[in-house]
Amino acid sequence: MNAAPTSAAPASGAPASAAPAAAVAPADVPARPLAPAAQAGDPASPVIVEWPLAWTEQRAALTLEYRRRHHLATAEDLEIEPRVIVLHYTAGGSAKGTKAYFDRVTIEEGRAQLASAGRANVSSHFLVDRDGTIYRLQPETRFARHCIGLNHVAIGVENVGDEARWPLTEAQVTANIALVRHLVARFPVTHLLGHHEVMRFRAHSYYVEREPGYRNVKADPGARFMERVRGALGDLSLAGPPEQ
């Protein structure tokens, strides 16, 4: 998603907790970048830590307004039935910084294209820290603004990092694999996409954007990361984007 500008991420945070009941601000844990020869594991039941987004009546109203503008003019609520999982990276090095950014009710004015498309702030359903800790930010069946054209059917998974300064880690590969398996077991998911692949998906019936000119080009999480995750999930037969 490139959720927050790099400069917005704080330098440090409180220690992360592995206890499912703890909703604490995680630490910025230095982690080993992806090693080309390493193989990601495939844990069956990931530990998911609840770390809820700040949610207010104003935010709910703005999000519904956004949904009506971009998905369905007659929408009455924020309920979705997930069919797609979209993986992202934050373009920052801090889970705490990303969470603080997502907690804002409205989109920052400096992101002109996004701000012109609606006041509701961006967010995701999950945030995966650099040590592989998985945080659940909001219900998987709530409409969240994270992916143009697919928010009404997509679960968003943000990974702390990028492809240069904070390369995504082995622990994140492993966590994403486990999380995707967990979600596919719970919801009728048919597709797994990287954010950078979504514009190739516009011809699919899942893709709905009521303002045809509203689109963007993304780089996250990158072909290498998607290749690693997909390589361990072949048995699920999840579709991806059309070939270029």
PDB file of C-alpha atoms in Angstrom:
ATOM      1  CA  MET A   1       0.000   0.000   0.000  1.00  0.00           C
ATOM      2  CA  ASN A   2       2.890   2.333   0.708  1.00  0.00           C
ATOM      3  CA  ALA A   3       0.769   3.225   3.686  1.00  0.00           C
ATOM      4  CA  ALA A   4       2.760   5.992   5.281  1.00  0.00           C
ATOM      5  CA  PRO A   5       5.638   8.194   4.214  1.00  0.00           C
ATOM      6  CA  THR A   6       8.936   6.779   5.459  1.00  0.00           C
ATOM      7  CA  SER A   7       9.637   9.880   7.519  1.00  0.00           C
ATOM      8  CA  ALA A   8       6.443   9.342   9.526  1.00  0.00           C
ATOM      9  CA  ALA A   9       7.610   6.103  11.094  1.00  0.00           C
ATOM     10  CA  PRO A  10       8.965   6.524  14.643  1.00  0.00           C
ATOM     11  CA  ALA A  11      12.427   5.243  15.476  1.00  0.00           C
ATOM     12  CA  SER A  12      11.360   2.858  18.186  1.00  0.00           C
ATOM     13  CA  GLY A  13       8.373   1.372  19.948  1.00  0.00           C
ATOM     14  CA  ALA A  14       7.433  -0.773  22.913  1.00  0.00           C
ATOM     15  CA  PRO A  15       8.304  -4.489  22.967  1.00  0.00           C
ATOM     16  CA  ALA A  16       6.062  -6.752  20.913  1.00  0.00           C
ATOM     17  CA  SER A  17       3.862  -9.309  22.629  1.00  0.00           C
ATOM     18  CA  ALA A  18       3.074 -12.804  21.398  1.00  0.00           C
ATOM     19  CA  ALA A  19       0.068 -13.153  23.693  1.00  0.00           C
ATOM     20  CA  PRO A  20      -3.134 -13.108  21.638  1.00  0.00           C
ATOM     21  CA  ALA A  21      -4.938 -10.936  24.173  1.00  0.00           C
ATOM     22  CA  ALA A  22      -2.306  -8.210  24.261  1.00  0.00           C
ATOM     23  CA  ALA A  23      -2.830  -5.193  22.026  1.00  0.00           C
ATOM     24  CA  VAL A  24       0.538  -3.525  22.445  1.00  0.00           C
ATOM     25  CA  ALA A  25       2.722  -1.367  20.251  1.00  0.00           C
ATOM     26  CA  PRO A  26       5.410  -3.607  18.755  1.00  0.00           C
ATOM     27  CA  ALA A  27       9.121  -2.888  18.689  1.00  0.00           C
ATOM     28  CA  ASP A  28      11.113  -2.176  15.546  1.00  0.00           C
ATOM     29  CA  VAL A  29      12.937  -5.497  15.497  1.00  0.00           C
ATOM     30  CA  PRO A  30      15.917  -5.760  13.114  1.00  0.00           C
ATOM     31  CA  ALA A  31      15.382  -8.842  10.993  1.00  0.00           C
ATOM     32  CA  ARG A  32      17.307 -10.735   8.343  1.00  0.00           C
ATOM     33  CA  PRO A  33      16.351  -9.812   4.750  1.00  0.00           C
ATOM     34  CA  LEU A  34      15.051 -12.480   2.398  1.00  0.00           C
ATOM     35  CA  ALA A  35      17.679 -15.073   1.540  1.00  0.00           C
ATOM     36  CA  PRO A  36      17.234 -16.394  -2.017  1.00  0.00           C
ATOM     37  CA  ALA A  37      18.143 -19.974  -1.084  1.00  0.00           C
ATOM     38  CA  ALA A  38      16.027 -20.190   2.075  1.00  0.00           C
ATOM     39  CA  GLN A  39      12.666 -21.909   2.139  1.00  0.00           C
ATOM     40  CA  ALA A  40       9.743 -20.407   4.016  1.00  0.00           C
ATOM     41  CA  GLY A  41       7.970 -22.607   6.518  1.00  0.00           C
ATOM     42  CA  ASP A  42       4.280 -23.364   6.520  1.00  0.00           C
ATOM     43  CA  PRO A  43       2.833 -23.185  10.026  1.00  0.00           C
ATOM     44  CA  ALA A  44      -0.766 -24.371  10.093  1.00  0.00           C
ATOM     45  CA  SER A  45      -2.168 -22.207  12.898  1.00  0.00           C
ATOM     46  CA  PRO A  46      -0.595 -18.759  13.152  1.00  0.00           C
ATOM     47  CA  VAL A  47      -0.726 -16.744  16.347  1.00  0.00           C
ATOM     48  CA  ILE A  48      -2.699 -13.578  15.616  1.00  0.00           C
ATOM     49  CA  VAL A  49      -2.483 -10.648  18.031  1.00  0.00           C
ATOM     50  CA  GLU A  50      -5.475  -8.333  18.269  1.00  0.00           C
ATOM     51  CA  TRP A  51      -4.456  -4.672  17.832  1.00  0.00           C
ATOM     52  CA  PRO A  52      -7.684  -2.881  16.844  1.00  0.00           C
ATOM     53  CA  LEU A  53      -7.722   0.293  14.820  1.00  0.00           C
ATOM     54  CA  ALA A  54      -9.236   3.372  16.389  1.00  0.00           C
ATOM     55  CA  TRP A  55     -12.811   3.220  15.098  1.00  0.00           C
ATOM     56  CA  THR A  56     -15.361   5.998  15.490  1.00  0.00           C
ATOM     57  CA  GLU A  57     -18.789   6.859  14.119  1.00  0.00           C
ATOM     58  CA  GLN A  58     -17.145   9.505  11.952  1.00  0.00           C
ATOM     59  CA  ARG A  59     -14.740   7.003  10.454  1.00  0.00           C
ATOM     60  CA  ALA A  60     -17.540   4.537   9.789  1.00  0.00           C
ATOM     61  CA  ALA A  61     -19.568   7.257   8.069  1.00  0.00           C
ATOM     62  CA  LEU A  62     -16.643   8.397   5.924  1.00  0.00           C
ATOM     63  CA  THR A  63     -15.838   4.823   4.950  1.00  0.00           C
ATOM     64  CA  LEU A  64     -19.444   4.179   3.931  1.00  0.00           C
ATOM     65  CA  GLU A  65     -19.386   7.417   1.947  1.00  0.00           C
ATOM     66  CA  TYR A  66     -16.248   6.187   0.182  1.00  0.00           C
ATOM     67  CA  ARG A  67     -17.844   2.808  -0.545  1.00  0.00           C
ATOM     68  CA  ARG A  68     -20.919   4.432  -2.062  1.00  0.00           C
ATOM     69  CA  ARG A  69     -18.792   6.680  -4.234  1.00  0.00           C
ATOM     70  CA  HIS A  70     -16.440   3.992  -5.523  1.00  0.00           C
ATOM     71  CA  HIS A  71     -18.242   0.655  -5.251  1.00  0.00           C
ATOM     72  CA  LEU A  72     -22.017   0.714  -4.794  1.00  0.00           C
ATOM     73  CA  ALA A  73     -24.126   3.869  -4.589  1.00  0.00           C
ATOM     74  CA  THR A  74     -26.839   2.081  -2.603  1.00  0.00           C
ATOM     75  CA  ALA A  75     -24.529   0.417  -0.056  1.00  0.00           C
ATOM     76  CA  GLU A  76     -26.048   0.475   3.424  1.00  0.00           C
ATOM     77  CA  ASP A  77     -23.199  -0.946   5.490  1.00  0.00           C
ATOM     78  CA  LEU A  78     -19.521  -1.902   5.454  1.00  0.00           C
ATOM     79  CA  GLU A  79     -19.959  -5.675   5.338  1.00  0.00           C
ATOM     80  CA  ILE A  80     -17.995  -7.585   2.695  1.00  0.00           C
ATOM     81  CA  GLU A  81     -17.615 -11.221   1.698  1.00  0.00           C
ATOM     82  CA  PRO A  82     -13.874 -11.741   1.138  1.00  0.00           C
ATOM     83  CA  ARG A  83     -12.925 -13.309  -2.185  1.00  0.00           C
ATOM     84  CA  VAL A  84      -9.426 -11.889  -2.608  1.00  0.00           C
ATOM     85  CA  ILE A  85      -6.373 -11.447  -0.389  1.00  0.00           C
ATOM     86  CA  VAL A  86      -4.117  -8.528  -1.328  1.00  0.00           C
ATOM     87  CA  LEU A  87      -0.576  -8.373   0.078  1.00  0.00           C
ATOM     88  CA  HIS A  88       1.119  -5.006   0.560  1.00  0.00           C
ATOM     89  CA  TYR A  89       4.185  -3.432   2.138  1.00  0.00           C
ATOM     90  CA  THR A  90       4.127  -0.245   4.183  1.00  0.00           C
ATOM     91  CA  ALA A  91       7.246   1.479   2.760  1.00  0.00           C
ATOM     92  CA  GLY A  92       8.275   2.183   6.358  1.00  0.00           C
ATOM     93  CA  GLY A  93      10.204   0.355   9.053  1.00  0.00           C
ATOM     94  CA  SER A  94       7.839   0.600  12.008  1.00  0.00           C
ATOM     95  CA  ALA A  95       4.684  -1.334  12.860  1.00  0.00           C
ATOM     96  CA  LYS A  96       3.904   1.248  15.516  1.00  0.00           C
ATOM     97  CA  GLY A  97       4.223   4.058  12.984  1.00  0.00           C
ATOM     98  CA  THR A  98       1.967   2.278  10.504  1.00  0.00           C
ATOM     99  CA  LYS A  99      -0.665   1.623  13.161  1.00  0.00           C
ATOM    100  CA  ALA A 100      -0.611   5.284  14.225  1.00  0.00           C
ATOM    101  CA  TYR A 101      -1.009   6.313  10.590  1.00  0.00           C
ATOM    102  CA  PHE A 102      -3.952   3.959  10.074  1.00  0.00           C
ATOM    103  CA  ASP A 103      -5.583   5.182  13.302  1.00  0.00           C
ATOM    104  CA  ARG A 104      -6.169   8.600  11.736  1.00  0.00           C
ATOM    105  CA  VAL A 105      -9.795   9.133  10.770  1.00  0.00           C
ATOM    106  CA  THR A 106      -9.100  11.032   7.548  1.00  0.00           C
ATOM    107  CA  ILE A 107      -6.553  10.717   4.763  1.00  0.00           C
ATOM    108  CA  GLU A 108      -3.675  13.184   4.928  1.00  0.00           C
ATOM    109  CA  GLU A 109      -4.067  16.142   2.575  1.00  0.00           C
ATOM    110  CA  GLY A 110      -0.545  15.640   1.228  1.00  0.00           C
ATOM    111  CA  ARG A 111      -1.693  12.514  -0.623  1.00  0.00           C
ATOM    112  CA  ALA A 112      -3.563  14.573  -3.190  1.00  0.00           C
ATOM    113  CA  GLN A 113      -4.854  11.796  -5.448  1.00  0.00           C
ATOM    114  CA  LEU A 114      -6.206   9.759  -2.553  1.00  0.00           C
ATOM    115  CA  ALA A 115      -7.597  12.794  -0.748  1.00  0.00           C
ATOM    116  CA  SER A 116      -9.509  13.850  -3.865  1.00  0.00           C
ATOM    117  CA  ALA A 117     -11.177  10.423  -3.959  1.00  0.00           C
ATOM    118  CA  GLY A 118     -12.603  10.582  -0.442  1.00  0.00           C
ATOM    119  CA  ARG A 119     -11.795  11.649   3.106  1.00  0.00           C
ATOM    120  CA  ALA A 120     -11.775   8.174   4.689  1.00  0.00           C
ATOM    121  CA  ASN A 121      -8.291   7.123   5.722  1.00  0.00           C
ATOM    122  CA  VAL A 122      -6.505   4.078   4.354  1.00  0.00           C
ATOM    123  CA  SER A 123      -6.051   0.952   6.449  1.00  0.00           C
ATOM    124  CA  SER A 124      -5.735  -2.811   6.213  1.00  0.00           C
ATOM    125  CA  HIS A 125      -7.100  -5.835   8.023  1.00  0.00           C
ATOM    126  CA  PHE A 126      -3.735  -7.267   9.081  1.00  0.00           C
ATOM    127  CA  LEU A 127      -0.249  -5.922   9.743  1.00  0.00           C
ATOM    128  CA  VAL A 128       2.762  -8.257   9.716  1.00  0.00           C
ATOM    129  CA  ASP A 129       5.788  -6.976  11.618  1.00  0.00           C
ATOM    130  CA  ARG A 130       9.367  -7.655  10.595  1.00  0.00           C
ATOM    131  CA  ASP A 131       9.725 -10.450  13.140  1.00  0.00           C
ATOM    132  CA  GLY A 132       6.677 -12.198  11.661  1.00  0.00           C
ATOM    133  CA  THR A 133       4.189 -11.150  14.337  1.00  0.00           C
ATOM    134  CA  ILE A 134       0.710 -10.954  12.818  1.00  0.00           C
ATOM    135  CA  TYR A 135      -1.581  -8.189  14.075  1.00  0.00           C
ATOM    136  CA  ARG A 136      -5.298  -8.120  13.325  1.00  0.00           C
ATOM    137  CA  LEU A 137      -6.404  -4.515  12.995  1.00  0.00           C
ATOM    138  CA  GLN A 138     -10.074  -4.962  12.156  1.00  0.00           C
ATOM    139  CA  PRO A 139     -12.628  -7.619  11.178  1.00  0.00           C
ATOM    140  CA  GLU A 140     -11.946  -9.350   7.886  1.00  0.00           C
ATOM    141  CA  THR A 141     -15.522  -8.687   6.799  1.00  0.00           C
ATOM    142  CA  ARG A 142     -15.304  -4.901   7.189  1.00  0.00           C
ATOM    143  CA  PHE A 143     -14.749  -2.745   4.102  1.00  0.00           C
ATOM    144  CA  ALA A 144     -11.290  -1.150   4.354  1.00  0.00           C
ATOM    145  CA  ARG A 145      -9.632   1.330   2.003  1.00  0.00           C
ATOM    146  CA  HIS A 146      -6.458  -0.408   0.870  1.00  0.00           C
ATOM    147  CA  CYS A 147      -6.825  -1.389  -2.790  1.00  0.00           C
ATOM    148  CA  ILE A 148      -8.604   0.548  -5.530  1.00  0.00           C
ATOM    149  CA  GLY A 149     -11.321  -1.529  -7.182  1.00  0.00           C
ATOM    150  CA  LEU A 150     -11.231  -4.459  -4.768  1.00  0.00           C
ATOM    151  CA  ASN A 151     -12.001  -3.076  -1.320  1.00  0.00           C
ATOM    152  CA  HIS A 152     -15.488  -4.609  -1.423  1.00  0.00           C
ATOM    153  CA  VAL A 153     -14.095  -8.154  -1.783  1.00  0.00           C
ATOM    154  CA  ALA A 154     -10.522  -7.993  -0.476  1.00  0.00           C
ATOM    155  CA  ILE A 155      -8.714  -8.634   2.785  1.00  0.00           C
ATOM    156  CA  GLY A 156      -5.635  -6.414   3.007  1.00  0.00           C
ATOM    157  CA  VAL A 157      -2.379  -7.608   4.580  1.00  0.00           C
ATOM    158  CA  GLU A 158       0.320  -4.989   5.161  1.00  0.00           C
ATOM    159  CA  ASN A 159       3.947  -6.000   5.727  1.00  0.00           C
ATOM    160  CA  VAL A 160       6.272  -3.607   7.538  1.00  0.00           C
ATOM    161  CA  GLY A 161       9.123  -2.750   5.166  1.00  0.00           C
ATOM    162  CA  ASP A 162       9.870  -2.263   1.492  1.00  0.00           C
ATOM    163  CA  GLU A 163      12.261  -3.568  -1.163  1.00  0.00           C
ATOM    164  CA  ALA A 164      15.254  -1.343  -0.386  1.00  0.00           C
ATOM    165  CA  ARG A 165      15.783   0.200   3.035  1.00  0.00           C
ATOM    166  CA  TRP A 166      13.772  -2.382   4.990  1.00  0.00           C
ATOM    167  CA  PRO A 167      13.677  -5.516   2.793  1.00  0.00           C
ATOM    168  CA  LEU A 168      10.863  -7.879   3.677  1.00  0.00           C
ATOM    169  CA  THR A 169      12.053 -10.762   5.832  1.00  0.00           C
ATOM    170  CA  GLU A 170      11.954 -14.540   5.958  1.00  0.00           C
ATOM    171  CA  ALA A 171       9.747 -14.260   9.029  1.00  0.00           C
ATOM    172  CA  GLN A 172       7.265 -12.202   7.033  1.00  0.00           C
ATOM    173  CA  VAL A 173       7.230 -14.730   4.194  1.00  0.00           C
ATOM    174  CA  THR A 174       6.462 -17.481   6.700  1.00  0.00           C
ATOM    175  CA  ALA A 175       3.788 -15.394   8.430  1.00  0.00           C
ATOM    176  CA  ASN A 176       2.064 -14.466   5.174  1.00  0.00           C
ATOM    177  CA  ILE A 177       1.954 -18.095   4.089  1.00  0.00           C
ATOM    178  CA  ALA A 178       0.385 -19.123   7.386  1.00  0.00           C
ATOM    179  CA  LEU A 179      -2.048 -16.217   7.388  1.00  0.00           C
ATOM    180  CA  VAL A 180      -3.229 -16.881   3.836  1.00  0.00           C
ATOM    181  CA  ARG A 181      -3.864 -20.530   4.714  1.00  0.00           C
ATOM    182  CA  HIS A 182      -5.796 -19.452   7.796  1.00  0.00           C
ATOM    183  CA  LEU A 183      -7.950 -17.018   5.813  1.00  0.00           C
ATOM    184  CA  VAL A 184      -8.632 -19.423   2.957  1.00  0.00           C
ATOM    185  CA  ALA A 185      -9.893 -21.943   5.516  1.00  0.00           C
ATOM    186  CA  ARG A 186     -12.376 -19.379   6.853  1.00  0.00           C
ATOM    187  CA  PHE A 187     -13.567 -17.463   3.787  1.00  0.00           C
ATOM    188  CA  PRO A 188     -14.433 -18.265   0.121  1.00  0.00           C
ATOM    189  CA  VAL A 189     -11.186 -16.776  -1.176  1.00  0.00           C
ATOM    190  CA  THR A 190     -10.378 -17.489  -4.821  1.00  0.00           C
ATOM    191  CA  HIS A 191      -7.512 -15.080  -5.589  1.00  0.00           C
ATOM    192  CA  LEU A 192      -4.207 -13.995  -4.055  1.00  0.00           C
ATOM    193  CA  LEU A 193      -2.743 -10.754  -5.406  1.00  0.00           C
ATOM    194  CA  GLY A 194       0.131  -8.412  -4.737  1.00  0.00           C
ATOM    195  CA  HIS A 195      -0.874  -4.760  -4.672  1.00  0.00           C
ATOM    196  CA  HIS A 196       1.379  -4.186  -7.675  1.00  0.00           C
ATOM    197  CA  GLU A 197      -0.654  -6.733  -9.674  1.00  0.00           C
ATOM    198  CA  VAL A 198      -4.096  -5.188  -9.207  1.00  0.00           C
ATOM    199  CA  MET A 199      -4.131  -2.979 -12.305  1.00  0.00           C
ATOM    200  CA  ARG A 200      -3.730  -6.142 -14.394  1.00  0.00           C
ATOM    201  CA  PHE A 201      -6.877  -7.431 -12.696  1.00  0.00           C
ATOM    202  CA  ARG A 202      -9.218  -4.664 -13.874  1.00  0.00           C
ATOM    203  CA  ALA A 203     -11.025  -6.841 -16.433  1.00  0.00           C
ATOM    204  CA  HIS A 204     -12.142  -9.304 -13.753  1.00  0.00           C
ATOM    205  CA  SER A 205     -15.718  -9.169 -12.483  1.00  0.00           C
ATOM    206  CA  TYR A 206     -14.478  -8.688  -8.912  1.00  0.00           C
ATOM    207  CA  TYR A 207     -12.931  -5.348  -9.847  1.00  0.00           C
ATOM    208  CA  VAL A 208     -15.394  -2.478  -9.420  1.00  0.00           C
ATOM    209  CA  GLU A 209     -14.456   1.196  -9.540  1.00  0.00           C
ATOM    210  CA  ARG A 210     -17.250   3.691 -10.255  1.00  0.00           C
ATOM    211  CA  GLU A 211     -14.749   6.411 -11.197  1.00  0.00           C
ATOM    212  CA  PRO A 212     -12.836   4.913 -14.154  1.00  0.00           C
ATOM    213  CA  GLY A 213     -10.019   7.440 -13.971  1.00  0.00           C
ATOM    214  CA  TYR A 214      -9.257   6.626 -10.341  1.00  0.00           C
ATOM    215  CA  ARG A 215      -6.343   4.210 -10.414  1.00  0.00           C
ATOM    216  CA  ASN A 216      -2.704   4.053  -9.389  1.00  0.00           C
ATOM    217  CA  VAL A 217       0.463   2.094 -10.053  1.00  0.00           C
ATOM    218  CA  LYS A 218       2.014   0.327  -7.074  1.00  0.00           C
ATOM    219  CA  ALA A 219       5.263  -1.581  -6.510  1.00  0.00           C
ATOM    220  CA  ASP A 220       4.379  -3.435  -3.317  1.00  0.00           C
ATOM    221  CA  PRO A 221       5.095  -6.042  -2.155  1.00  0.00           C
ATOM    222  CA  GLY A 222       7.106  -6.970  -5.261  1.00  0.00           C
ATOM    223  CA  ALA A 223       7.383  -9.971  -7.568  1.00  0.00           C
ATOM    224  CA  ARG A 224       9.984 -11.720  -5.433  1.00  0.00           C
ATOM    225  CA  PHE A 225       7.862 -11.676  -2.292  1.00  0.00           C
ATOM    226  CA  MET A 226       4.771 -12.889  -4.141  1.00  0.00           C
ATOM    227  CA  GLU A 227       6.772 -15.674  -5.761  1.00  0.00           C
ATOM    228  CA  ARG A 228       7.961 -16.865  -2.356  1.00  0.00           C
ATOM    229  CA  VAL A 229       4.492 -16.836  -0.822  1.00  0.00           C
ATOM    230  CA  ARG A 230       2.765 -18.411  -3.809  1.00  0.00           C
ATOM    231  CA  GLY A 231       5.453 -21.069  -4.033  1.00  0.00           C
ATOM    232  CA  ALA A 232       4.324 -22.504  -0.697  1.00  0.00           C
ATOM    233  CA  LEU A 233       0.596 -22.269  -1.424  1.00  0.00           C
ATOM    234  CA  GLY A 234       0.265 -24.164  -4.682  1.00  0.00           C
ATOM    235  CA  ASP A 235      -2.027 -26.753  -3.127  1.00  0.00           C
ATOM    236  CA  LEU A 236      -4.662 -24.061  -2.495  1.00  0.00           C
ATOM    237  CA  SER A 237      -5.053 -23.359  -6.233  1.00  0.00           C
ATOM    238  CA  LEU A 238      -5.504 -19.636  -5.660  1.00  0.00           C
ATOM    239  CA  ALA A 239      -5.661 -17.653  -8.874  1.00  0.00           C
ATOM    240  CA  GLY A 240      -3.501 -14.600  -9.491  1.00  0.00           C
ATOM    241  CA  PRO A 241      -3.650 -11.788 -12.039  1.00  0.00           C
ATOM    242  CA  PRO A 242      -3.751 -12.480 -15.781  1.00  0.00           C
ATOM    243  CA  GLU A 243      -0.394 -12.976 -17.442  1.00  0.00           C
ATOM    244  CA  GLN A 244       1.053  -9.802 -18.916  1.00  0.00           C
TER     245      GLN A 244
END
